[in-house]
CSV table of C-alpha atoms and ligand atoms in Angstrom, one decimal:
chain,number,residue,atom,x,y,z
A,288,MET,CA,-12.7,7.3,-47.2
A,289,ASP,CA,-16.4,6.1,-46.9
A,290,ALA,CA,-18.9,7.9,-44.7
A,291,ASN,CA,-18.7,5.4,-41.9
A,292,SER,CA,-14.9,5.6,-41.7
A,293,LYS,CA,-15.2,9.4,-41.6
A,294,ILE,CA,-17.7,9.1,-38.8
A,295,THR,CA,-15.4,6.7,-36.9
A,296,ALA,CA,-12.5,9.1,-37.3
A,297,PHE,CA,-14.7,12.0,-36.1
A,298,ILE,CA,-15.8,10.0,-33.1
A,299,GLU,CA,-12.2,9.2,-32.1
A,300,ASN,CA,-11.7,13.0,-32.0
A,301,ILE,CA,-14.8,13.9,-29.9
A,302,ARG,CA,-14.1,11.0,-27.6
A,303,LYS,CA,-10.9,12.9,-26.5
A,304,TYR,CA,-13.0,15.4,-24.5
A,305,PHE,CA,-14.1,12.5,-22.2
A,306,LEU,CA,-10.5,11.4,-21.7
A,307,ASN,CA,-10.0,14.5,-19.6
A,308,PHE,CA,-12.3,13.0,-17.0
A,309,SER,CA,-10.5,9.6,-17.2
A,310,ARG,CA,-7.2,11.5,-16.4
A,311,LYS,CA,-8.9,13.3,-13.5
A,312,VAL,CA,-10.1,10.0,-12.1
A,313,PHE,CA,-6.6,8.5,-12.5
A,314,ASN,CA,-5.2,11.4,-10.5
A,315,LEU,CA,-7.5,10.4,-7.6
A,316,LEU,CA,-5.4,7.2,-7.2
A,317,PRO,CA,-2.2,7.1,-5.2
A,318,GLU,CA,0.9,7.2,-7.3
A,319,THR,CA,2.1,3.6,-7.7
A,320,ASN,CA,4.9,1.9,-9.6
A,321,ASP,CA,4.5,-1.3,-11.6
A,322,ILE,CA,0.7,-0.8,-11.7
A,323,LYS,CA,-1.1,-3.5,-13.8
A,324,ILE,CA,-4.3,-2.4,-15.5
A,325,LEU,CA,-6.9,-4.3,-17.5
A,326,ASP,CA,-9.0,-2.2,-19.9
A,327,LEU,CA,-12.1,-4.2,-20.2
A,328,GLY,CA,-13.9,-3.7,-23.5
A,329,CYS,CA,-11.1,-1.5,-24.8
A,330,GLY,CA,-12.5,-1.1,-28.3
A,331,SER,CA,-10.2,0.8,-30.7
A,332,GLY,CA,-8.2,2.0,-27.7
A,333,SER,CA,-8.6,5.8,-27.2
A,334,LEU,CA,-8.8,5.2,-23.4
A,335,THR,CA,-6.3,2.3,-23.4
A,336,LEU,CA,-3.6,4.5,-25.0
A,337,GLU,CA,-4.3,7.2,-22.4
A,338,LEU,CA,-3.9,4.6,-19.6
A,339,VAL,CA,-0.5,3.8,-21.1
A,340,ASN,CA,0.5,7.5,-21.2
A,341,MET,CA,-0.4,7.8,-17.5
A,342,THR,CA,1.5,4.8,-16.3
A,343,ARG,CA,4.4,4.0,-18.6
A,344,ASN,CA,6.9,6.3,-16.8
A,345,ASN,CA,6.2,4.3,-13.6
A,346,ASN,CA,6.7,0.9,-15.2
A,347,GLY,CA,3.0,0.3,-15.6
A,348,ALA,CA,1.5,-2.4,-17.9
A,349,VAL,CA,-1.9,-2.3,-19.6
A,350,ILE,CA,-3.8,-5.1,-21.2
A,351,GLY,CA,-6.9,-4.4,-23.4
A,352,ILE,CA,-9.4,-7.1,-24.0
A,353,ASP,CA,-12.4,-7.0,-26.3
A,354,ILE,CA,-14.7,-9.3,-28.3
A,355,ASN,CA,-14.6,-7.1,-31.4
A,356,GLN,CA,-11.7,-8.1,-33.7
A,357,THR,CA,-12.0,-5.1,-36.1
A,358,GLN,CA,-11.7,-2.7,-33.2
A,359,LEU,CA,-8.7,-4.6,-31.8
A,360,GLU,CA,-7.0,-4.5,-35.2
A,361,ILE,CA,-7.3,-0.7,-35.2
A,362,LEU,CA,-5.7,-0.6,-31.7
A,363,ASN,CA,-3.0,-3.1,-32.6
A,364,LYS,CA,-2.0,-0.8,-35.5
A,365,LYS,CA,-1.8,2.2,-33.1
A,366,ILE,CA,0.4,0.2,-30.7
A,367,LYS,CA,2.8,-0.6,-33.5
A,368,SER,CA,3.0,2.9,-34.8
A,369,LEU,CA,3.6,4.3,-31.3
A,370,ALA,CA,6.0,1.4,-30.5
A,371,TYR,CA,4.0,0.8,-27.3
A,372,GLU,CA,4.4,-3.0,-27.4
A,373,LYS,CA,6.4,-2.9,-24.2
A,374,TYR,CA,3.6,-1.3,-22.2
A,375,LEU,CA,0.4,-2.5,-23.8
A,376,SER,CA,-0.9,-5.8,-25.2
A,377,THR,CA,-4.4,-6.8,-26.4
A,378,LYS,CA,-6.4,-10.0,-26.4
A,379,LEU,CA,-9.4,-10.9,-28.4
A,380,THR,CA,-11.6,-12.5,-25.7
A,381,SER,CA,-14.8,-12.0,-23.8
A,382,LEU,CA,-14.3,-11.1,-20.1
A,383,TYR,CA,-16.1,-14.3,-19.2
A,384,GLU,CA,-13.5,-16.5,-21.0
A,385,TYR,CA,-10.5,-14.4,-20.0
A,386,ASN,CA,-8.3,-16.7,-17.9
A,387,VAL,CA,-5.0,-15.7,-16.3
A,388,SER,CA,-3.3,-17.2,-13.4
A,389,GLY,CA,-3.6,-15.6,-10.0
A,390,ASN,CA,-5.2,-12.2,-9.4
A,391,PRO,CA,-2.8,-10.1,-11.5
A,392,PHE,CA,-4.5,-6.7,-11.8
A,393,ASP,CA,-4.3,-3.6,-9.5
A,394,ILE,CA,-7.1,-2.0,-11.6
A,395,ILE,CA,-9.8,-3.0,-14.0
A,396,TRP,CA,-10.8,0.1,-15.9
A,397,THR,CA,-14.0,-0.1,-18.0
A,398,GLU,CA,-15.9,2.6,-19.8
A,399,GLY,CA,-19.3,2.1,-21.4
A,400,VAL,CA,-19.1,-1.7,-21.1
A,401,ILE,CA,-20.5,-3.2,-17.9
A,402,HIS,CA,-24.1,-2.3,-18.7
A,403,LEU,CA,-23.7,-4.6,-21.8
A,404,LEU,CA,-22.7,-7.6,-19.7
A,405,ASP,CA,-24.3,-10.1,-17.3
A,406,LEU,CA,-23.5,-8.1,-14.2
A,407,LYS,CA,-23.3,-11.0,-11.8
A,408,LYS,CA,-21.0,-13.0,-14.0
A,409,ALA,CA,-18.9,-9.8,-14.8
A,410,LEU,CA,-18.5,-8.8,-11.2
A,411,LYS,CA,-17.5,-12.3,-10.1
A,412,LYS,CA,-14.9,-12.4,-12.9
A,413,CYS,CA,-13.6,-8.9,-12.0
A,414,ASN,CA,-13.3,-10.0,-8.4
A,415,GLU,CA,-11.2,-13.0,-9.5
A,416,LEU,CA,-8.9,-10.9,-11.7
A,417,LEU,CA,-8.2,-8.2,-9.2
A,418,LYS,CA,-5.5,-8.3,-6.5
A,419,PRO,CA,-6.7,-8.0,-2.9
A,420,GLY,CA,-7.5,-4.3,-2.5
A,421,GLY,CA,-7.6,-3.8,-6.2
A,422,ILE,CA,-10.0,-1.3,-7.8
A,423,LEU,CA,-12.7,-1.6,-10.4
A,424,ILE,CA,-13.1,1.8,-12.1
A,425,GLN,CA,-16.3,1.9,-14.1
A,426,HIS,CA,-17.8,4.6,-16.2
A,427,ASP,CA,-21.5,4.3,-16.8
A,428,THR,CA,-24.8,6.2,-16.7
A,429,LEU,CA,-25.9,7.4,-13.3
A,430,GLU,CA,-29.3,5.8,-13.9
A,431,TRP,CA,-27.8,2.4,-14.5
A,432,MET,CA,-25.5,2.6,-11.5
A,433,LYS,CA,-28.4,3.6,-9.2
A,434,LYS,CA,-30.4,0.6,-10.3
A,435,HIS,CA,-27.5,-1.9,-9.9
A,436,SER,CA,-25.4,-0.5,-7.0
A,437,SER,CA,-26.6,-3.2,-4.5
A,438,PHE,CA,-25.0,-5.9,-6.6
A,439,TYR,CA,-21.5,-4.6,-6.0
A,440,GLN,CA,-21.5,-5.4,-2.3
A,441,ILE,CA,-22.9,-8.8,-2.9
A,442,TYR,CA,-19.9,-9.6,-5.2
A,443,GLY,CA,-17.3,-8.2,-2.9
A,444,PHE,CA,-16.9,-4.5,-3.8
A,445,LYS,CA,-17.2,-1.3,-1.8
A,446,GLN,CA,-17.6,2.0,-3.5
A,447,ILE,CA,-14.8,4.3,-2.4
A,448,ASN,CA,-15.3,7.3,-4.6
A,449,CYS,CA,-17.2,8.6,-7.6
A,450,PHE,CA,-16.8,11.4,-10.1
A,451,LEU,CA,-19.7,12.8,-12.1
A,452,LEU,CA,-19.4,14.3,-15.5
A,453,PRO,CA,-21.1,17.7,-16.3
A,454,GLU,CA,-24.8,17.4,-16.9
A,455,ASN,CA,-25.7,16.8,-20.6
A,456,ALA,CA,-22.1,16.3,-21.5
A,457,TRP,CA,-22.8,13.3,-23.8
A,458,TRP,CA,-25.3,15.4,-25.7
A,459,THR,CA,-23.4,18.7,-26.0
A,460,GLU,CA,-19.9,17.2,-26.4
A,461,TYR,CA,-20.5,14.0,-28.3
A,462,TYR,CA,-24.0,13.3,-29.8
A,463,ARG,CA,-24.8,16.9,-30.9
A,464,PRO,CA,-21.5,17.4,-32.7
A,465,LEU,CA,-21.9,13.9,-34.2
A,466,GLU,CA,-25.4,14.8,-35.5
A,467,GLU,CA,-24.0,18.0,-37.0
A,468,PHE,CA,-21.2,16.1,-38.6
A,469,ILE,CA,-23.5,13.5,-40.2
A,470,ASN,CA,-25.9,16.3,-41.4
A,471,LYS,CA,-22.9,18.0,-43.0
A,472,LEU,CA,-21.9,14.8,-44.8
A,473,LYS,CA,-25.5,14.4,-46.1
A,474,ILE,CA,-25.6,18.0,-47.3
A,475,GLU,CA,-22.3,17.6,-49.1
A,476,THR,CA,-23.5,14.5,-51.0
A,477,GLU,CA,-26.0,14.5,-53.9
A,478,ASP,CA,-27.7,11.3,-52.8
A,479,PRO,CA,-27.6,11.0,-48.9
A,480,ASN,CA,-28.9,7.4,-49.1
A,481,SER,CA,-25.7,6.5,-51.0
A,482,LEU,CA,-23.7,7.2,-47.8
A,483,LYS,CA,-25.2,4.1,-46.2
A,484,ILE,CA,-24.6,5.5,-42.7
A,485,ASP,CA,-24.6,2.8,-40.0
A,486,GLN,CA,-28.1,3.0,-38.5
A,487,ARG,CA,-26.5,2.4,-35.0
A,488,TYR,CA,-25.2,6.0,-35.0
A,489,LEU,CA,-28.5,7.5,-36.0
A,490,ASP,CA,-30.5,5.5,-33.5
A,491,GLU,CA,-28.1,6.5,-30.6
A,492,ILE,CA,-28.4,10.2,-31.5
A,493,ILE,CA,-32.2,10.0,-31.6
A,494,MET,CA,-32.2,8.2,-28.2
A,495,VAL,CA,-29.9,10.6,-26.4
A,496,LYS,CA,-31.5,13.7,-28.0
A,497,LYS,CA,-34.9,12.7,-26.6
A,498,ASN,CA,-33.7,12.7,-23.0
A,499,PRO,CA,-30.0,13.8,-22.6
A,500,ARG,CA,-30.1,13.7,-18.8
A,501,LYS,CA,-30.9,10.0,-18.9
A,502,PHE,CA,-27.3,9.6,-20.4
A,503,ASP,CA,-25.5,11.6,-17.7
A,504,THR,CA,-22.6,9.5,-16.6
A,505,GLY,CA,-20.1,9.1,-13.8
A,506,PHE,CA,-17.0,7.1,-12.8
A,507,TYR,CA,-17.4,4.8,-9.9
A,508,LEU,CA,-14.4,3.5,-8.0
A,509,MET,CA,-15.2,0.1,-6.4
A,510,LYS,CA,-12.6,-1.5,-4.1
A,511,LYS,CA,-12.3,-5.3,-3.9
A,512,LEU,CA,-12.9,-6.1,-0.2
B,786,LIG,C1,-19.3,1.3,-25.9
B,786,LIG,S1,-17.8,0.4,-26.4
B,786,LIG,C2,-16.6,1.2,-25.3
B,786,LIG,C3,-15.3,1.1,-25.9
B,786,LIG,C4,-14.2,1.8,-25.0
B,786,LIG,N1,-14.2,1.2,-23.6
B,786,LIG,C5,-14.4,3.3,-24.9
B,786,LIG,O1,-14.7,3.8,-23.9
B,786,LIG,O2,-14.1,3.9,-25.9
B,786,LIG,C6,-18.1,-1.2,-25.6
B,786,LIG,C7,-17.0,-2.2,-25.9
B,786,LIG,O3,-17.3,-3.4,-25.1
B,786,LIG,C8,-16.9,-4.5,-25.8
B,786,LIG,N2,-17.5,-5.7,-25.2
B,786,LIG,C9,-18.8,-6.1,-25.2
B,786,LIG,N3,-19.0,-7.2,-24.5
B,786,LIG,C10,-17.8,-7.6,-24.1
B,786,LIG,C11,-17.3,-8.8,-23.4
B,786,LIG,N4,-18.1,-9.7,-22.9
B,786,LIG,N5,-16.0,-8.9,-23.1
B,786,LIG,C12,-15.1,-7.9,-23.5
B,786,LIG,N6,-15.5,-6.8,-24.2
B,786,LIG,C13,-16.8,-6.7,-24.5
B,786,LIG,C14,-17.5,-4.2,-27.2
B,786,LIG,O4,-17.0,-5.0,-28.2
B,786,LIG,C15,-17.1,-2.7,-27.3
B,786,LIG,O5,-15.8,-2.5,-27.9
């Protein structure tokens, strides 16, 4: 396994800590049968599979969409190995181009994605995709949400709840362990440059380490009006 694959596997493992909070947020919702959830920007699916685990006994259905084919291929392999085809499907598409008839979703769940999008276009599309009274559940930084919260009302959403993660959680539970893991990989290798570690990981660690509080996050529950 090359260094970046080892890092990816390590990240999947530390991502699990944050799934505890997704579960807590899910438990804030009323228990419903036949719930239909869109996981927007599902990536390799740690959260997506958790959404299935929380809904499959009540006949739930989850669809994961993403623009990253490699990540979706990883998720598709997991779906196959768990025999989850009945509960979960994926589609390689951007949110903007995702067309389905009617407003099929009770919930659009999205973690770490909305800040990457054109917010106005994304909210308009989410509004189209949700059933009347459906809920957009978004996990993003408090700072970003503070700056953009006024847009939600304009595009037909009302905040009905929010759930904040512990302060510094992304540093103590994700980026610091990741930094330690990468340092360990470097120590164990004669020529650390030969590892060719993806610069993206290193840049993110430096950014969060400088000001961990800037990366405090929360879940925001936005109801379609
Ligand atoms: C930070 S990752 C989050 C992955 C996953 N939600 C999680 O929490 O582990 C952001 C994901 O959003 C996806 N993404 C970015 N722009 C998108 C778009 N326009 N439509 C759908 N997915 C998008 C990226 O490919 C990436 O997989």
